[in-house]
Short mmCIF file of C-alpha atoms in Angstrom, two decimals:
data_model
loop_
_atom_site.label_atom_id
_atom_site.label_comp_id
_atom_site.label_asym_id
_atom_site.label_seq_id
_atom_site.Cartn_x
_atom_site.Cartn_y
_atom_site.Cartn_z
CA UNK A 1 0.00 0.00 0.00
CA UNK A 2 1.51 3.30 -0.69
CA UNK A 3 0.51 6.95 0.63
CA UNK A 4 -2.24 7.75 -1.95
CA UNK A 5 -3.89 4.50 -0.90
CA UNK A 6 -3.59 5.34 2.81
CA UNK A 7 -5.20 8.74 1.99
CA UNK A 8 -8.30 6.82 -0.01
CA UNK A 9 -8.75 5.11 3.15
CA UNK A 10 -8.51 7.75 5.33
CA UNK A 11 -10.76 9.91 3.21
CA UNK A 12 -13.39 7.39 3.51
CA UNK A 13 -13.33 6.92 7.39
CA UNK A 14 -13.39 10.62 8.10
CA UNK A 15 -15.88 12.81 7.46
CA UNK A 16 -14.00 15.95 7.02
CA UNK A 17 -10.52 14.39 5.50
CA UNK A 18 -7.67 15.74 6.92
CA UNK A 19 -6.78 19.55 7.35
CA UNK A 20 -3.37 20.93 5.34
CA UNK A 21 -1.32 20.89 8.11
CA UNK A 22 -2.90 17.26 9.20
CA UNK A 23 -2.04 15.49 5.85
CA UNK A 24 1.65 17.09 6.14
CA UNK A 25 2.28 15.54 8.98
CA UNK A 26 0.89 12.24 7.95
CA UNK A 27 2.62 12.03 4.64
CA UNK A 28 6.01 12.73 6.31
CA UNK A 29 5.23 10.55 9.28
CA UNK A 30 4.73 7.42 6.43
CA UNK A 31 8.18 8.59 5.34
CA UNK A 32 9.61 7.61 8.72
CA UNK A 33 10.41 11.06 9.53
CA UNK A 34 10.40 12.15 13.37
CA UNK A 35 8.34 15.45 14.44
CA UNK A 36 11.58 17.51 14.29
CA UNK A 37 12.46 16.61 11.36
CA UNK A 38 9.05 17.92 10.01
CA UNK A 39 8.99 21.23 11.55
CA UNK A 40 12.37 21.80 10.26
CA UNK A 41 11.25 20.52 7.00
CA UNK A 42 8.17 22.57 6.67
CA UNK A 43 9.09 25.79 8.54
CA UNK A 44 6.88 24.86 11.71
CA UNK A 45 7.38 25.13 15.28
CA UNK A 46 8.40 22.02 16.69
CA UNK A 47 5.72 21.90 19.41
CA UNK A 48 2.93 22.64 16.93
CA UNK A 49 3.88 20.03 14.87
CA UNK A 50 3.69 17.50 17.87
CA UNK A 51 0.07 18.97 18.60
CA UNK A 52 -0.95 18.07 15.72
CA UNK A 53 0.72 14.90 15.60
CA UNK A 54 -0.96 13.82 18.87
CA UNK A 55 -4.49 14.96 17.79
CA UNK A 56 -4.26 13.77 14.38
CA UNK A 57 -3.77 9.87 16.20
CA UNK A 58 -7.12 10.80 18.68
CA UNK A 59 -8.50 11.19 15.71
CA UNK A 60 -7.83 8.18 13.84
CA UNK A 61 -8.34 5.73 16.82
CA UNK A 62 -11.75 7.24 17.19
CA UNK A 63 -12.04 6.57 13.35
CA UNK A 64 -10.84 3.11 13.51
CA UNK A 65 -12.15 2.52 16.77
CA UNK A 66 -8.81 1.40 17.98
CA UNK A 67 -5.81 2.76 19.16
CA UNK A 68 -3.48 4.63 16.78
CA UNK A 69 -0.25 5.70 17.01
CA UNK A 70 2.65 7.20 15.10
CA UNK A 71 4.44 3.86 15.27
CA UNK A 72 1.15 1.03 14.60
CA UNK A 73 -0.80 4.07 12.18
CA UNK A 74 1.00 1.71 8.97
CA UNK A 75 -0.22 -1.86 10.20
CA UNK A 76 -4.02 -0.33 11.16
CA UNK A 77 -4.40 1.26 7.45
CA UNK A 78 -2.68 -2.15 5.84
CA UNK A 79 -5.87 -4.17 7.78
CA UNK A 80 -8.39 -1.28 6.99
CA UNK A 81 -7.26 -1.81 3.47
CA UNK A 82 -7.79 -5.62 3.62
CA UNK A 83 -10.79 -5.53 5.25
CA UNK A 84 -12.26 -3.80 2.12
CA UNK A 85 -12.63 -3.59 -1.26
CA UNK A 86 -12.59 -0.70 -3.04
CA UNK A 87 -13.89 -1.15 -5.82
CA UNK A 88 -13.67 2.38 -7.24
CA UNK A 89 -10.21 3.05 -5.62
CA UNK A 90 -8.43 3.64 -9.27
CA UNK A 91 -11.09 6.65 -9.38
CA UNK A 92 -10.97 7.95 -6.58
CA UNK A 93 -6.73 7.96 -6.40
CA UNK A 94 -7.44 9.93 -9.77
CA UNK A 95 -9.29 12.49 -8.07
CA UNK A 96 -6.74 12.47 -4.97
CA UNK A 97 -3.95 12.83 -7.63
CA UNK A 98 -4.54 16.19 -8.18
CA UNK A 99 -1.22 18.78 -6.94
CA UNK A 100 -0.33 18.66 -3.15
CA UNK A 101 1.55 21.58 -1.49
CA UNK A 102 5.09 22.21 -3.00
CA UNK A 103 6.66 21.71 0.17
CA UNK A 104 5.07 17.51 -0.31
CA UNK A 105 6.72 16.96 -3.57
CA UNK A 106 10.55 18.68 -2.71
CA UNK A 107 12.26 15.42 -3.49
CA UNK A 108 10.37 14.33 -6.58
CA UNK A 109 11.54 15.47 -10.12
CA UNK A 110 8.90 18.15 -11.54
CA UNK A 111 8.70 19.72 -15.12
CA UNK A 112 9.37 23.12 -16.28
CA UNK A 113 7.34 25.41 -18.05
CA UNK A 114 8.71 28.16 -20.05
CA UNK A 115 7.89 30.98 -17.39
CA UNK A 116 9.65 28.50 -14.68
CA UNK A 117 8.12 27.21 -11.29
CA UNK A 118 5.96 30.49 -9.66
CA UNK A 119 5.96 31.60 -6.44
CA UNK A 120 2.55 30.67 -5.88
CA UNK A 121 3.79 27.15 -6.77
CA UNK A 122 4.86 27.10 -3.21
CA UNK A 123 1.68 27.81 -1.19
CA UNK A 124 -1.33 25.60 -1.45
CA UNK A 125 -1.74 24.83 -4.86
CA UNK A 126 -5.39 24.65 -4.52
CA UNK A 127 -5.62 27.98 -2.56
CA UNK A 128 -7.68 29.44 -5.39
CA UNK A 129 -10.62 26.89 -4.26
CA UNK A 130 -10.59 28.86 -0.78
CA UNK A 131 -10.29 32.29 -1.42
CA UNK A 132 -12.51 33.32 1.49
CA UNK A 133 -11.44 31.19 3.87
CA UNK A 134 -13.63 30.87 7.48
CA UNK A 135 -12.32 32.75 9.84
CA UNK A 136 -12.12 30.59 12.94
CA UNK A 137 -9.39 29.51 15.26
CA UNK A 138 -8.55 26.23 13.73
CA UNK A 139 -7.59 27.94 10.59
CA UNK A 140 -5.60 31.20 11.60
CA UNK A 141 -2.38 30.99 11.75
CA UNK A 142 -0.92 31.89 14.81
CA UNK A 143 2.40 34.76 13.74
CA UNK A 144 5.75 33.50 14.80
CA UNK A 145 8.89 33.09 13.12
CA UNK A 146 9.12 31.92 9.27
CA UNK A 147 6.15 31.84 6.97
CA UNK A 148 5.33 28.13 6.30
CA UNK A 149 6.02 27.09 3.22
CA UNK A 150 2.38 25.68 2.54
CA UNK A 151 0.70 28.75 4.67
CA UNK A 152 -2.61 30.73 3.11
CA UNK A 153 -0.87 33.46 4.32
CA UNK A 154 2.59 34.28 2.89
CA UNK A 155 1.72 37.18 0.82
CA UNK A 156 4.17 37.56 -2.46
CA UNK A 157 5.93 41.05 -3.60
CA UNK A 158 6.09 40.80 -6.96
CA UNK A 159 8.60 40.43 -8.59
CA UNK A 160 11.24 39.68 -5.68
CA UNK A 161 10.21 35.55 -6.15
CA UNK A 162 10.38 35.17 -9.57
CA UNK A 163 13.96 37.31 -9.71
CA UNK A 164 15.26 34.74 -7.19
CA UNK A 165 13.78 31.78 -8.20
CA UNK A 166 15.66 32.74 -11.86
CA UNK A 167 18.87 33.97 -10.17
CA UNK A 168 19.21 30.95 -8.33
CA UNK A 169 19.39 28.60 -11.41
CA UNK A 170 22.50 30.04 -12.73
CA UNK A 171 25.87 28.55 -11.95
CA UNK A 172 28.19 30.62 -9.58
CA UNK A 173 24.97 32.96 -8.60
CA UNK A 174 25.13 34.80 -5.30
CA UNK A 175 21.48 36.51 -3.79
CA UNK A 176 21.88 39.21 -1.06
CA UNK A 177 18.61 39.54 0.94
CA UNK A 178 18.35 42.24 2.99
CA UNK A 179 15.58 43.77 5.31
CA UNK A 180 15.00 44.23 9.10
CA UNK A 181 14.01 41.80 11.72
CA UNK A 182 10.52 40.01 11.11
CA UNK A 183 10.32 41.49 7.63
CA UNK A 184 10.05 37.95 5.71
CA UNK A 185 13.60 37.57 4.94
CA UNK A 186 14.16 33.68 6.50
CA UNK A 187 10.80 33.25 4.97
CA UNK A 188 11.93 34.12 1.38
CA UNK A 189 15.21 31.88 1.38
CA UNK A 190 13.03 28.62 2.70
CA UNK A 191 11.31 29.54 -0.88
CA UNK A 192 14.22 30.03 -2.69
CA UNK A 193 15.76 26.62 -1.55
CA UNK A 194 12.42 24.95 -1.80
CA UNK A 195 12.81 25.77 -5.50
CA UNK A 196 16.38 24.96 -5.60
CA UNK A 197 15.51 21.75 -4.39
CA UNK A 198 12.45 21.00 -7.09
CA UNK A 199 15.47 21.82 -10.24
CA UNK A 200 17.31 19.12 -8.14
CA UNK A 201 20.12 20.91 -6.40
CA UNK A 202 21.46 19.90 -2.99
CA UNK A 203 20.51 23.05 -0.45
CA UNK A 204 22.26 23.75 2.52
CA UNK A 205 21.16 26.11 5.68
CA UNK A 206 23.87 27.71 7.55
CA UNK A 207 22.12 29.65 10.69
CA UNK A 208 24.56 31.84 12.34
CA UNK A 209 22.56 32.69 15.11
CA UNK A 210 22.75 29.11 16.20
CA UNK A 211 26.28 28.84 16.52
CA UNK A 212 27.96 28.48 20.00
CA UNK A 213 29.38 31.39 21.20
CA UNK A 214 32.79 29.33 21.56
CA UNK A 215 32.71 29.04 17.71
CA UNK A 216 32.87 33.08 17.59
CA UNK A 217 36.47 32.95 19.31
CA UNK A 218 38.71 32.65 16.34
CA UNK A 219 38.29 32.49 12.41
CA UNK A 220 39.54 29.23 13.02
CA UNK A 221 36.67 27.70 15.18
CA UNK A 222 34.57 29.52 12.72
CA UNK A 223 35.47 28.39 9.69
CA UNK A 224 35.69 24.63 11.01
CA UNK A 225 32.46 24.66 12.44
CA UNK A 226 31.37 26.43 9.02
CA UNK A 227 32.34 23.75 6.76
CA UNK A 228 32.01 20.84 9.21
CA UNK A 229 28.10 22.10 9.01
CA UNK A 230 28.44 22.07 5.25
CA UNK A 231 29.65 18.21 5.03
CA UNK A 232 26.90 16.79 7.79
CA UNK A 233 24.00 18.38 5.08
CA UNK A 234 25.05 16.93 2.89
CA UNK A 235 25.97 13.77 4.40
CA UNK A 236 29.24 13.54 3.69
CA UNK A 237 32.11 12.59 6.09
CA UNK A 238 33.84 15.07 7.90
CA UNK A 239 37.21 15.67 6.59
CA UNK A 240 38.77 18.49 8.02
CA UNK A 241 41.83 17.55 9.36
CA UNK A 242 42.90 16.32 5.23
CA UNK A 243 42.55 19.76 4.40
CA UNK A 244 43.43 21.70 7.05
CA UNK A 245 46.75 23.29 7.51
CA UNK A 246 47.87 25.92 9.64
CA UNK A 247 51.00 27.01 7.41
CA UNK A 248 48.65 28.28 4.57
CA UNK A 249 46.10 29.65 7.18
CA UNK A 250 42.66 29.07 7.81
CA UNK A 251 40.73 30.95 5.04
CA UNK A 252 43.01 28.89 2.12
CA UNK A 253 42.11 25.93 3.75
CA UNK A 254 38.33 26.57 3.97
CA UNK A 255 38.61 27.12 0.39
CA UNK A 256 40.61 23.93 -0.29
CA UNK A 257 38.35 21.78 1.91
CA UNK A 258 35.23 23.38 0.05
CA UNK A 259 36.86 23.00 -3.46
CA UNK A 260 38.64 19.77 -3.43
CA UNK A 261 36.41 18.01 -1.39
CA UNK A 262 32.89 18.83 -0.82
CA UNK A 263 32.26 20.39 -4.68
CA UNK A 264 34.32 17.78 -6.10
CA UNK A 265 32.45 14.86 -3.91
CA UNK A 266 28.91 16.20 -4.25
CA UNK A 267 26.94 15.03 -8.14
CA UNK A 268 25.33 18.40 -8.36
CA UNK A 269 25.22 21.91 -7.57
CA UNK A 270 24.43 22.90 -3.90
CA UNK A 271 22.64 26.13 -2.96
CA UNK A 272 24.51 27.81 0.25
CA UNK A 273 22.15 30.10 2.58
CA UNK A 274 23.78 31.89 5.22
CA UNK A 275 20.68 33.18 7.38
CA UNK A 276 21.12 36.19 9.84
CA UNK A 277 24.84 37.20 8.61
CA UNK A 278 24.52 40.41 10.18
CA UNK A 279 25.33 38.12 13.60
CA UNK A 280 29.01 37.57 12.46
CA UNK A 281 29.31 41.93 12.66
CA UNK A 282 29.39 41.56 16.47
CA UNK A 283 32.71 39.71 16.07
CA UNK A 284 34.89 41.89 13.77
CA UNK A 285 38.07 39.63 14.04
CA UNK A 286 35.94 37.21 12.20
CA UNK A 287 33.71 39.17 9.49
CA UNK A 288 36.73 41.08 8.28
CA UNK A 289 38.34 37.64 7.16
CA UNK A 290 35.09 35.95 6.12
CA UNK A 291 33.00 38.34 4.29
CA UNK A 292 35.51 38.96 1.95
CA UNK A 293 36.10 35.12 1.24
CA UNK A 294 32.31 35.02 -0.02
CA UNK A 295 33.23 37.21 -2.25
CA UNK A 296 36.26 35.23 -2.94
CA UNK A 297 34.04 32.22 -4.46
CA UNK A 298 31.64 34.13 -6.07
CA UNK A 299 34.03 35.75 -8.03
CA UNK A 300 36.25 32.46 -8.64
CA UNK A 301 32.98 31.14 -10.65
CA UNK A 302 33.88 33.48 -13.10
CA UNK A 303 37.16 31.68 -13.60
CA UNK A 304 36.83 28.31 -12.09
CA UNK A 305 34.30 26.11 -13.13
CA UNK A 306 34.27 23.71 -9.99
CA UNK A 307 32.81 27.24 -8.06
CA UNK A 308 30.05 27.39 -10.45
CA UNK A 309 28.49 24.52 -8.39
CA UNK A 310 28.39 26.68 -5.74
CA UNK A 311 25.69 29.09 -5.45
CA UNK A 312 24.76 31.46 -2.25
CA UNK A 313 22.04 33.16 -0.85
CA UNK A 314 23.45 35.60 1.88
CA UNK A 315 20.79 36.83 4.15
CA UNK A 316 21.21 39.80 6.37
CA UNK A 317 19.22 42.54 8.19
CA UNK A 318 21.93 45.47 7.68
CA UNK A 319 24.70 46.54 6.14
CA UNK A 320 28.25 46.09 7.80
CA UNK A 321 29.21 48.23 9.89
CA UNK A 322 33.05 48.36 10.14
CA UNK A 323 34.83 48.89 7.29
CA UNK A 324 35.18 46.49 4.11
CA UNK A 325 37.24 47.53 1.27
CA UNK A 326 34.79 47.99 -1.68
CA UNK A 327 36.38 44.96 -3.99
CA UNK A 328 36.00 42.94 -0.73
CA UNK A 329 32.61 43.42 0.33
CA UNK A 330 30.01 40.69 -0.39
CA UNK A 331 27.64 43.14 -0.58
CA UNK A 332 27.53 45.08 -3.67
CA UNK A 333 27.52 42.00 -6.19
CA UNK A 334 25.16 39.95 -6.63
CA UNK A 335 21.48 40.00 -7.22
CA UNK A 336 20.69 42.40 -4.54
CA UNK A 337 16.86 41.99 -3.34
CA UNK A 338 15.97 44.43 -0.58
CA UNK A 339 12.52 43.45 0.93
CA UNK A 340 9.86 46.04 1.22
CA UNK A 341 6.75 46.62 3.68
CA UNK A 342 3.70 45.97 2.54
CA UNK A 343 1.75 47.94 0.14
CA UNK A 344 -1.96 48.97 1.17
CA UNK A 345 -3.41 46.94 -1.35
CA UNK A 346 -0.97 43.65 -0.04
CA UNK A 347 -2.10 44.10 3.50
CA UNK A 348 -5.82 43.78 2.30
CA UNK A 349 -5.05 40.26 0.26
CA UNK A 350 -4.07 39.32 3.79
CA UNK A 351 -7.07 40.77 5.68
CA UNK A 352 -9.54 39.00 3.15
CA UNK A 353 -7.51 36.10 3.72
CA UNK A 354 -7.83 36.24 7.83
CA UNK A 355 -11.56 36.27 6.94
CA UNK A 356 -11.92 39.64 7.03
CA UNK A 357 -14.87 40.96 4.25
CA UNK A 358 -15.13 44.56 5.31
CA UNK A 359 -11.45 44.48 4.78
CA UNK A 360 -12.74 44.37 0.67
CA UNK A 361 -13.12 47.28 -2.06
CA UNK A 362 -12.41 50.37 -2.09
CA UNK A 363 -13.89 51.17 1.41
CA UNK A 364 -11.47 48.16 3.02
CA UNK A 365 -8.96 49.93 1.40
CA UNK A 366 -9.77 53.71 3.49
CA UNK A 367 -10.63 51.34 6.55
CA UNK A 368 -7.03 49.87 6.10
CA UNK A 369 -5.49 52.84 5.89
CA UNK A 370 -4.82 54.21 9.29
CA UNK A 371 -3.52 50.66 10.19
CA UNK A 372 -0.97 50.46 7.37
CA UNK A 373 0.27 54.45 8.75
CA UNK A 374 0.67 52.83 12.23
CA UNK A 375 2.46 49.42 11.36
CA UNK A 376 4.20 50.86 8.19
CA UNK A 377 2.82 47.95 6.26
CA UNK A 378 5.49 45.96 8.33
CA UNK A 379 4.64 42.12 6.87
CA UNK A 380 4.62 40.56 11.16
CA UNK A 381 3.17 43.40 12.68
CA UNK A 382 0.01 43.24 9.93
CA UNK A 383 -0.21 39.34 10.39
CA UNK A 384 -0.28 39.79 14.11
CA UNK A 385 -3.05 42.41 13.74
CA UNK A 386 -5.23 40.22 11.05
CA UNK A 387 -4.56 37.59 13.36
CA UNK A 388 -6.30 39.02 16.36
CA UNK A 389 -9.32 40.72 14.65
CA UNK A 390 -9.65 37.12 12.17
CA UNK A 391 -9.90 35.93 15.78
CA UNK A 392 -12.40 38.78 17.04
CA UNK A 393 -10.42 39.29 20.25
CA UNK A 394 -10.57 43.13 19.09
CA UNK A 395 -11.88 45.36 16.76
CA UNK A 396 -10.37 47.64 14.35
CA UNK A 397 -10.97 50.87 16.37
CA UNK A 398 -9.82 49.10 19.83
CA UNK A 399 -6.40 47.64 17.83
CA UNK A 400 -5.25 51.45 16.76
CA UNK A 401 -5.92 53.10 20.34
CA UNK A 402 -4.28 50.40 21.93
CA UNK A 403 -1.52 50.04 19.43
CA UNK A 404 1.18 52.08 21.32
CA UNK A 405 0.48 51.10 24.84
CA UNK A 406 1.04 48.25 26.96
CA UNK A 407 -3.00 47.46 26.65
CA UNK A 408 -2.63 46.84 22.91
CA UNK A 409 -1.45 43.63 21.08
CA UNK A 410 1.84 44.89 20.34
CA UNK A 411 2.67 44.72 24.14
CA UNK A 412 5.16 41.91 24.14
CA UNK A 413 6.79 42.63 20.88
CA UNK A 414 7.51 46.51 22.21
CA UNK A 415 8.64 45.13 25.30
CA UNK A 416 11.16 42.89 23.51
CA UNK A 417 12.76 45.58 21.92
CA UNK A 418 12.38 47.76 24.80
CA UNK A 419 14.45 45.81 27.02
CA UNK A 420 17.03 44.97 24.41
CA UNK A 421 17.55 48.85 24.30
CA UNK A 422 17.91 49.26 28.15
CA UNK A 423 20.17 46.21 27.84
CA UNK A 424 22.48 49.07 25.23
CA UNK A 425 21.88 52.59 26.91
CA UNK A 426 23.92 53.45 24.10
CA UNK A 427 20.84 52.47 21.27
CA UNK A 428 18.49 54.12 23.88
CA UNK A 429 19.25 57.37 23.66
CA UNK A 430 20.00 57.52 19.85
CA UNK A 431 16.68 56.34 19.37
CA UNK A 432 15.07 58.42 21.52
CA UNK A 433 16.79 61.47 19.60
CA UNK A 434 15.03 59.89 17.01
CA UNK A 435 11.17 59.76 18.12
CA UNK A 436 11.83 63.16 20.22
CA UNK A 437 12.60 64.84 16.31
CA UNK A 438 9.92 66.69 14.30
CA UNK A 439 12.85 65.94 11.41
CA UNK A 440 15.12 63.19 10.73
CA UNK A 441 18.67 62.56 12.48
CA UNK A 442 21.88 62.27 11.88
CA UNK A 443 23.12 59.05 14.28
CA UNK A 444 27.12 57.86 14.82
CA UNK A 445 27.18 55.20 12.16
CA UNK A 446 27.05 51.87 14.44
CA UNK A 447 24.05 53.12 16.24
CA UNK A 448 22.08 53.66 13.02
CA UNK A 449 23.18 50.22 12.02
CA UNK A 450 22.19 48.37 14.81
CA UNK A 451 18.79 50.11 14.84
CA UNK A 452 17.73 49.44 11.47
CA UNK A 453 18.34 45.90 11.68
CA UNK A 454 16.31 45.74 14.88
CA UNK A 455 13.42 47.14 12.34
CA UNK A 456 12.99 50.48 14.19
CA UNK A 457 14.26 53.22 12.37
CA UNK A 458 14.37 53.55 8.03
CA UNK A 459 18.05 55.37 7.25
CA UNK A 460 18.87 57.13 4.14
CA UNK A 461 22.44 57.58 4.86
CA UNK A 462 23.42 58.45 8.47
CA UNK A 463 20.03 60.45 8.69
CA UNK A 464 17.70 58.60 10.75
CA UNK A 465 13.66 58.15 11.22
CA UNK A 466 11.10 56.12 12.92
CA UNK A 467 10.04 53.32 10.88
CA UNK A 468 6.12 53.66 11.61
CA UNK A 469 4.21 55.62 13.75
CA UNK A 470 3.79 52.75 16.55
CA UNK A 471 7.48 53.19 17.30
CA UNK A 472 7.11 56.74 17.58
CA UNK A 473 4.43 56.91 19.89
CA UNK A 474 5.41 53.85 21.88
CA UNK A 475 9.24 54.48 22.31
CA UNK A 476 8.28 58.48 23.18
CA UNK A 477 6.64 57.41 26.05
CA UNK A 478 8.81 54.51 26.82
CA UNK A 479 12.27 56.40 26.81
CA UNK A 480 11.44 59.89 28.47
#
């Protein structure tokens, strides 16, 4: 019996069938894989996953009116399917044939049309059927952390997916990604190396904001816990010590060990994403040496064509802030894709989609409005908001007064930041500079920086403002 068959059965012992989120987890449970591996898999929180995991088994037992688990679920379906016929099964797989979420078929070969794979390729491919979805608790999405890749509610900015989708098919390409925190950035690259993985590329996901903060004590720790990461994705055995010689220094034999061993060992190209980069700026000693050595490979694609296999996606929420000679820098080659806020017309797809029908026409738009002036159209802070009036813990009116304040549903997210700013006194009082000013500021370089990447000031240059009204009002109030 395979998975299709398993779904037939299912489908005819539960009334409803199974929800999105339901028949991921089932699908990757028959391929033996373990609830971490499918919230890492799917861009999921680990403890939702197991929810759902748990509750999809209640379920089934009181289906099958037996006990099901995740390890006897195979053996009850195999006796189900015994103890009947199904006589129309070939009809109804046809019908349960029909395209499954992207993020279901990443290992399976898929065809190319001329215009490529779209983005919308990787939500629900059957969205279209729900485009006014019920709002109710079951299917909100509760905000937090990356987009899933099969979510309703990632909402595309045309034509940033397509551009990187393309980009990332050439040999030797290198995309820089760059926006502030919670602005979709680790969101975008699980897309980008979804698709990588559908052309049949090996991917690999280098978070730096994972690493030990031993590993941040010398280029040499780094860079051996860099490419030691490297060969575990893709399974290869860890060779360091072959390559690795202190005469020629560490960055020559990164570069050795990635050239001579992994691209030479591996039988296609591998897509390299290097998510939150900006972490490595904390640690100068470090960033001066490695930043440039990116740029190192991207440029020896151009010459050799063993770094053509190599292609990276560099992810970051602000420039550098100590110097980098301009041939050095990683970050002015490239396809550069610099994430906006939502548009007023982008926040309203995602109202309607949270349920929300006076959210439509041209009247949704005007009642819109005043939100999208106090968020700035920021993509978390408008899925949060949908969020809690999808869920009618609010209204409208209620959300904007209590916006700013610690009443409002923006409390714990302002209090995040606040405390990381009383944690640097430093960020404090250039930001409250900022929200005191009827104009915008000029802030010490590092300062600016650092606040920009935490999302709460836009810079053009060294001249500083607030990002959105919210942080105006809130941080005013907050910092006096």
């Amino acid at each position: 019996m395979n998975i299709e068959e398993a779904l037939v059965i299912l489908d005819t012992f539960l009334e409803h069938g199974l929800s999105d989120v339901q028949e991921i987890v089932f699908r990757k449970a028959w391929e033996g894989q373990t609830y971490p591996d499918i919230a890492e898999s799917c861009g999921y929180d680990a403890n939702y996953i197991k929810d759902v995991g748990s509750k999809l088994w209640k379920l089934l037992s009181q289906a099958f009116g037996e006990e099901v688990t995740k390890s006897n679920f195979r053996s009850v379906l195999r006796r189900r399917s015994l103890g009947q016929a199904l006589p129309t099964q070939n009809s109804v797989l046809s019908e349960k044939l029909q395209p499954v979420p992207a993020v279901l078929r990443q290992s399976q070969p898929t065809s190319r049309t001329k215009d490529g794979i779209s983005g919308s390729s990787l939500t629900i491919e059957k969205q279209d059927e729900r485009k006014t979805p019920v709002p109710n608790p079951d299917f909100l999405e509760n905000p937090g952390g990356s987009v899933p890749l099969n979510s309703f509610f990632y909402i595309e900015r045309p034509p940033i997916e397509e551009r990187t989708y393309t980009e990332i098919n050439k040999p030797g390409s290198l995309i820089r990604i760059k926006a502030p925190s919670k602005m979709g950035k680790t969101s975008l690259m699980h897309r980008i190396l979804t698709h990588a993985k559908q052309t049949g590329v090996h991917t690999v996901q280098i978070g730096l904001q994972r690493a030990d903060s031993q590993v941040f004590t010398s280029l040499d720790k780094f860079l051996r816990w860099f490419c030691a990461n490297i060969s575990r994705q893709l399974n290869l055995e860890i060779r360091l010590d072959d390559y690795w010689d202190e005469d020629i220094g560490s960055k020559v034999s990164c570069t050795l060990y990635l050239q001579e061993y992994v691209l030479e060992k591996i039988d296609a190209p591998v897509v390299l994403a290097l998510d939150e980069v900006n972490q490595i700026f904390e640690y100068p000693e470090i960033s001066r040496d490695f930043l440039p050595l990116l740029r190192s490979w991207y440029e020896d694609a151009s010459e050799l064509e063993i770094w053509q296999k190599l292609r990276l996606v560099v992810v970051h929420a602000t420039e550098a802030y100590m110097p980098l000679d301009i041939n050095q820098s990683p970050f002015n080659v490239g396809l550069p894709i610099k994430l906006p806020e939502f548009s007023l017309e982008q926040m309203q797809d995602l109202a309607v989609r949270h349920g929300l029908d006076w959210a439509k026409g041209e009247k949704g738009l005007e009642k819109l409005a005043p939100l999208r002036a106090m968020i700035g159209g920021h993509p978390y802070l408008a899925r949060l908001a949908f969020y809690n009036l999808g869920n009618q813990t609010v209204t409208l009116e209620e959300l904007l007064q209590e916006a700013p304040t610690i009443a409002g549903i923006y409390s714990n997210y302002l209090r995040h930041h606040l405390a990381n700013l009383q944690e640097h006194p430093e960020l404090a009082i250039a930001l409250k500079r900022v929200v005191t000013s009827p104009t915008s500021v000029q802030l010490e370089a590092i300062a600016a920086y650092k606040l920009e990447s935490m999302g709460l000031v836009k810079l053009e240059g060294n001249q500083a403002m607030p990002s959105c009204d919210l942080y105006q009002l809130y941080f005013q109030e907050q910092l006096t």
